Amino acid sequence: MGLTKATITNLDTNERIECLFNPTEYTIAKQNQWQAKPIQGRNVPNLEFTSGGAKTMTMELFFDVFEQRNGDVSTLVNKLWELAMIDEAHRNSTTNRSRPPLCLFHWGPRWEFKAAITNLSVRYTLFRQDGTPVRATASITLEEAEDATVQPGTNPTSGSKPGYRRRQVGARETLPLIAHQEYGDASKWRGIAQANDLDDPMSLEAGMILSIPPLS
């Protein structure tokens, strides 16, 4: 079995960034909000839960193209910067505000993290004689964008049945298109819709995890 590469997918464009080197470690953190209610005559107040906080994941990614002739590490790092920059193509019609894209960190067959990049810093450490950077380390903080306990991938209908597979929806994909790619027949989309409790074949969102049933 070959080495499984970690990937970060831009959920607005469906562009997948394959990590040149897998992270050596990552840290998951979560902070909840509790409010102290003082009680007269007691040393310790009562704690009252107010709200849950999103999980965050921090890691470092290493990039090195020194051995590549005319390689420029910026071509790889710039794809990460795009995930931290506001995309005017996704302006909210109500607030008239744009936002950076959401992304999906994926490593291995059973774990993924849908999030937004909240912090990104890049340290360039090696250069060619003309100043072209060829080695860099990116420090990334991702903040959870969706509760993992209610994401489609954790639903019993999403890939846990025998013979079913999971598939992540890409940008501008529809159920007929997915049915054509999965079965070679676009008219088979109704089976996918039924397996995932979907009514409108055109209303998919990039990043959704679908359960793909076997053909009967």
Tab-separated table of C-alpha atoms in Angstrom:
chain	number	residue	atom	x	y	z
A	1	MET	CA	0.000	0.000	0.000
A	2	GLY	CA	1.382	3.412	-0.996
A	3	LEU	CA	1.655	6.449	1.224
A	4	THR	CA	-1.694	8.209	1.659
A	5	LYS	CA	-1.306	11.926	1.060
A	6	ALA	CA	-3.161	14.469	3.163
A	7	THR	CA	-5.207	16.880	1.062
A	8	ILE	CA	-6.935	20.231	1.498
A	9	THR	CA	-9.846	20.844	-0.873
A	10	ASN	CA	-11.232	24.276	-1.713
A	11	LEU	CA	-14.976	23.602	-1.372
A	12	ASP	CA	-15.906	26.591	-3.548
A	13	THR	CA	-13.804	25.580	-6.549
A	14	ASN	CA	-13.286	21.864	-5.766
A	15	GLU	CA	-9.534	22.354	-6.336
A	16	ARG	CA	-7.603	19.819	-4.277
A	17	ILE	CA	-4.237	20.694	-2.769
A	18	GLU	CA	-2.127	17.589	-2.161
A	19	CYS	CA	0.296	18.068	0.710
A	20	LEU	CA	3.826	17.676	-0.608
A	21	PHE	CA	4.799	16.153	2.742
A	22	ASN	CA	2.266	14.883	5.268
A	23	PRO	CA	2.197	16.784	8.573
A	24	THR	CA	4.293	15.211	11.331
A	25	GLU	CA	1.616	16.152	13.880
A	26	TYR	CA	-1.510	18.231	14.330
A	27	THR	CA	-3.373	19.557	17.354
A	28	ILE	CA	-7.145	19.536	17.879
A	29	ALA	CA	-8.565	21.946	20.473
A	30	LYS	CA	-12.056	22.930	21.617
A	31	GLN	CA	-13.211	25.601	24.057
A	32	ASN	CA	-16.669	25.789	25.651
A	33	GLN	CA	-18.203	28.779	27.405
A	34	TRP	CA	-19.320	28.464	31.038
A	35	GLN	CA	-20.610	31.254	33.262
A	36	ALA	CA	-19.839	31.303	36.979
A	37	LYS	CA	-22.846	31.948	39.251
A	38	PRO	CA	-21.533	33.116	42.663
A	39	ILE	CA	-23.244	31.607	45.710
A	40	GLN	CA	-23.018	33.457	48.967
A	41	GLY	CA	-21.086	31.556	51.630
A	42	ARG	CA	-19.447	29.104	49.230
A	43	ASN	CA	-15.896	28.971	47.920
A	44	VAL	CA	-16.815	27.622	44.497
A	45	PRO	CA	-19.564	29.153	42.333
A	46	ASN	CA	-21.997	27.111	40.298
A	47	LEU	CA	-21.053	26.790	36.641
A	48	GLU	CA	-23.749	27.288	34.025
A	49	PHE	CA	-23.084	26.190	30.444
A	50	THR	CA	-23.737	28.950	27.898
A	51	SER	CA	-22.437	27.786	24.507
A	52	GLY	CA	-20.135	25.380	22.738
A	53	GLY	CA	-17.108	26.501	20.782
A	54	ALA	CA	-15.907	25.186	17.436
A	55	LYS	CA	-12.970	22.810	17.289
A	56	THR	CA	-9.731	24.178	15.898
A	57	MET	CA	-6.914	22.279	14.263
A	58	THR	CA	-3.367	23.622	14.031
A	59	MET	CA	-0.546	22.088	12.034
A	60	GLU	CA	2.534	22.826	9.978
A	61	LEU	CA	2.984	21.824	6.344
A	62	PHE	CA	6.430	21.557	4.784
A	63	PHE	CA	7.107	22.417	1.124
A	64	ASP	CA	10.387	21.806	-0.709
A	65	VAL	CA	11.003	22.003	-4.480
A	66	PHE	CA	14.774	22.502	-4.362
A	67	GLU	CA	15.404	19.347	-6.416
A	68	GLN	CA	12.976	20.442	-9.115
A	69	ARG	CA	14.587	22.347	-11.954
A	70	ASN	CA	13.120	25.866	-12.048
A	71	GLY	CA	10.816	24.908	-9.164
A	72	ASP	CA	9.169	27.724	-7.221
A	73	VAL	CA	7.566	26.840	-3.889
A	74	SER	CA	5.260	29.872	-4.197
A	75	THR	CA	3.150	28.040	-6.791
A	76	LEU	CA	2.166	25.549	-4.078
A	77	VAL	CA	1.890	27.977	-1.177
A	78	ASN	CA	-0.284	30.410	-3.164
A	79	LYS	CA	-3.038	27.778	-3.254
A	80	LEU	CA	-3.166	27.977	0.535
A	81	TRP	CA	-3.260	31.773	0.427
A	82	GLU	CA	-6.337	31.559	-1.820
A	83	LEU	CA	-8.136	29.762	1.018
A	84	ALA	CA	-7.471	32.722	3.312
A	85	MET	CA	-8.449	35.465	0.850
A	86	ILE	CA	-11.936	36.903	0.310
A	87	ASP	CA	-13.572	35.551	-2.837
A	88	GLU	CA	-15.849	38.137	-4.474
A	89	ALA	CA	-17.617	35.331	-6.329
A	90	HIS	CA	-19.273	34.314	-3.066
A	91	ARG	CA	-20.980	37.523	-1.990
A	92	ASN	CA	-23.954	37.099	0.329
A	93	SER	CA	-27.012	38.712	-1.259
A	94	THR	CA	-28.449	39.653	2.153
A	95	THR	CA	-25.393	41.149	3.871
A	96	ASN	CA	-23.592	42.140	0.634
A	97	ARG	CA	-20.419	40.696	2.123
A	98	SER	CA	-17.986	38.268	0.566
A	99	ARG	CA	-15.994	35.603	2.377
A	100	PRO	CA	-12.979	33.339	1.919
A	101	PRO	CA	-13.812	29.804	0.785
A	102	LEU	CA	-14.405	26.889	3.126
A	103	CYS	CA	-12.111	23.904	2.833
A	104	LEU	CA	-11.942	20.224	3.715
A	105	PHE	CA	-8.840	18.676	5.280
A	106	HIS	CA	-8.782	14.961	4.504
A	107	TRP	CA	-6.238	12.331	5.495
A	108	GLY	CA	-6.961	8.634	5.343
A	109	PRO	CA	-10.231	6.845	4.555
A	110	ARG	CA	-12.248	7.743	7.656
A	111	TRP	CA	-11.416	11.258	8.826
A	112	GLU	CA	-12.059	14.718	7.451
A	113	PHE	CA	-12.396	18.225	8.865
A	114	LYS	CA	-14.625	20.819	7.191
A	115	ALA	CA	-13.362	24.227	8.219
A	116	ALA	CA	-12.271	27.763	7.433
A	117	ILE	CA	-8.675	28.933	7.616
A	118	THR	CA	-8.529	31.498	10.425
A	119	ASN	CA	-4.765	31.932	10.551
A	120	LEU	CA	-2.016	31.315	8.007
A	121	SER	CA	1.648	32.233	8.154
A	122	VAL	CA	4.390	31.056	5.808
A	123	ARG	CA	8.105	30.987	6.605
A	124	TYR	CA	10.410	30.833	3.561
A	125	THR	CA	13.777	29.276	4.431
A	126	LEU	CA	15.687	28.513	1.209
A	127	PHE	CA	16.129	30.471	-2.027
A	128	ARG	CA	17.824	30.178	-5.396
A	129	GLN	CA	20.463	32.704	-6.384
A	130	ASP	CA	17.848	34.844	-8.129
A	131	GLY	CA	15.691	34.955	-4.959
A	132	THR	CA	13.140	32.348	-5.994
A	133	PRO	CA	11.888	30.583	-2.827
A	134	VAL	CA	12.234	26.802	-2.923
A	135	ARG	CA	11.525	25.784	0.676
A	136	ALA	CA	8.775	26.946	3.040
A	137	THR	CA	6.847	25.944	6.144
A	138	ALA	CA	3.199	26.968	6.444
A	139	SER	CA	1.560	27.256	9.878
A	140	ILE	CA	-2.212	26.830	9.581
A	141	THR	CA	-5.147	27.149	11.950
A	142	LEU	CA	-8.438	25.661	10.778
A	143	GLU	CA	-11.717	26.353	12.589
A	144	GLU	CA	-14.536	23.831	12.357
A	145	ALA	CA	-17.330	25.020	10.043
A	146	GLU	CA	-19.786	22.199	10.667
A	147	ASP	CA	-20.583	20.051	13.690
A	148	ALA	CA	-19.079	16.652	12.925
A	149	THR	CA	-21.852	14.950	14.899
A	150	VAL	CA	-24.511	16.193	12.455
A	151	GLN	CA	-22.586	16.148	9.168
A	152	PRO	CA	-24.014	13.827	6.503
A	153	GLY	CA	-21.042	11.478	6.840
A	154	THR	CA	-22.135	10.468	10.344
A	155	ASN	CA	-25.701	9.685	9.364
A	156	PRO	CA	-26.441	5.918	9.309
A	157	THR	CA	-27.510	6.218	5.657
A	158	SER	CA	-24.207	7.819	4.617
A	159	GLY	CA	-21.914	4.997	3.706
A	160	SER	CA	-22.468	2.555	6.587
A	161	LYS	CA	-24.793	0.160	4.735
A	162	PRO	CA	-23.172	-2.831	3.016
A	163	GLY	CA	-22.248	-2.014	-0.561
A	164	TYR	CA	-22.712	1.740	-0.124
A	165	ARG	CA	-19.878	4.179	-0.809
A	166	ARG	CA	-19.252	7.751	0.277
A	167	ARG	CA	-18.671	10.596	-2.153
A	168	GLN	CA	-17.887	14.253	-1.568
A	169	VAL	CA	-19.857	16.692	-3.726
A	170	GLY	CA	-17.733	19.019	-5.840
A	171	ALA	CA	-18.476	22.556	-6.960
A	172	ARG	CA	-21.414	22.862	-9.412
A	173	GLU	CA	-22.116	19.113	-9.335
A	174	THR	CA	-25.697	17.823	-9.637
A	175	LEU	CA	-27.227	14.446	-8.900
A	176	PRO	CA	-27.628	13.558	-12.606
A	177	LEU	CA	-23.938	14.378	-13.174
A	178	ILE	CA	-22.904	12.256	-10.186
A	179	ALA	CA	-25.130	9.396	-11.348
A	180	HIS	CA	-23.512	9.554	-14.783
A	181	GLN	CA	-20.028	9.442	-13.234
A	182	GLU	CA	-20.875	6.679	-10.765
A	183	TYR	CA	-23.152	4.471	-12.882
A	184	GLY	CA	-22.707	5.680	-16.454
A	185	ASP	CA	-26.420	6.618	-16.501
A	186	ALA	CA	-27.606	10.097	-15.464
A	187	SER	CA	-31.192	8.855	-15.066
A	188	LYS	CA	-30.156	6.819	-12.009
A	189	TRP	CA	-29.970	9.966	-9.844
A	190	ARG	CA	-33.238	9.167	-8.066
A	191	GLY	CA	-31.642	6.246	-6.217
A	192	ILE	CA	-28.938	8.564	-4.841
A	193	ALA	CA	-31.557	11.164	-3.907
A	194	GLN	CA	-33.629	8.581	-2.050
A	195	ALA	CA	-30.601	7.224	-0.162
A	196	ASN	CA	-29.744	10.721	1.053
A	197	ASP	CA	-33.281	12.118	1.575
A	198	LEU	CA	-32.840	14.778	-1.121
A	199	ASP	CA	-35.758	16.358	-2.987
A	200	ASP	CA	-34.050	18.670	-5.506
A	201	PRO	CA	-31.351	17.113	-7.742
A	202	MET	CA	-29.907	20.557	-8.487
A	203	SER	CA	-29.538	21.858	-4.924
A	204	LEU	CA	-26.336	20.142	-3.822
A	205	GLU	CA	-23.691	22.045	-1.863
A	206	ALA	CA	-19.969	21.570	-2.393
A	207	GLY	CA	-18.501	19.562	0.450
A	208	MET	CA	-21.609	17.470	1.156
A	209	ILE	CA	-20.954	13.772	1.718
A	210	LEU	CA	-23.353	11.547	-0.209
A	211	SER	CA	-24.133	7.896	0.245
A	212	ILE	CA	-23.858	6.129	-3.128
A	213	PRO	CA	-26.002	2.969	-3.155
A	214	PRO	CA	-25.143	-0.002	-5.342
A	215	LEU	CA	-27.218	-0.531	-8.447
A	216	SER	CA	-29.992	-3.027	-7.847
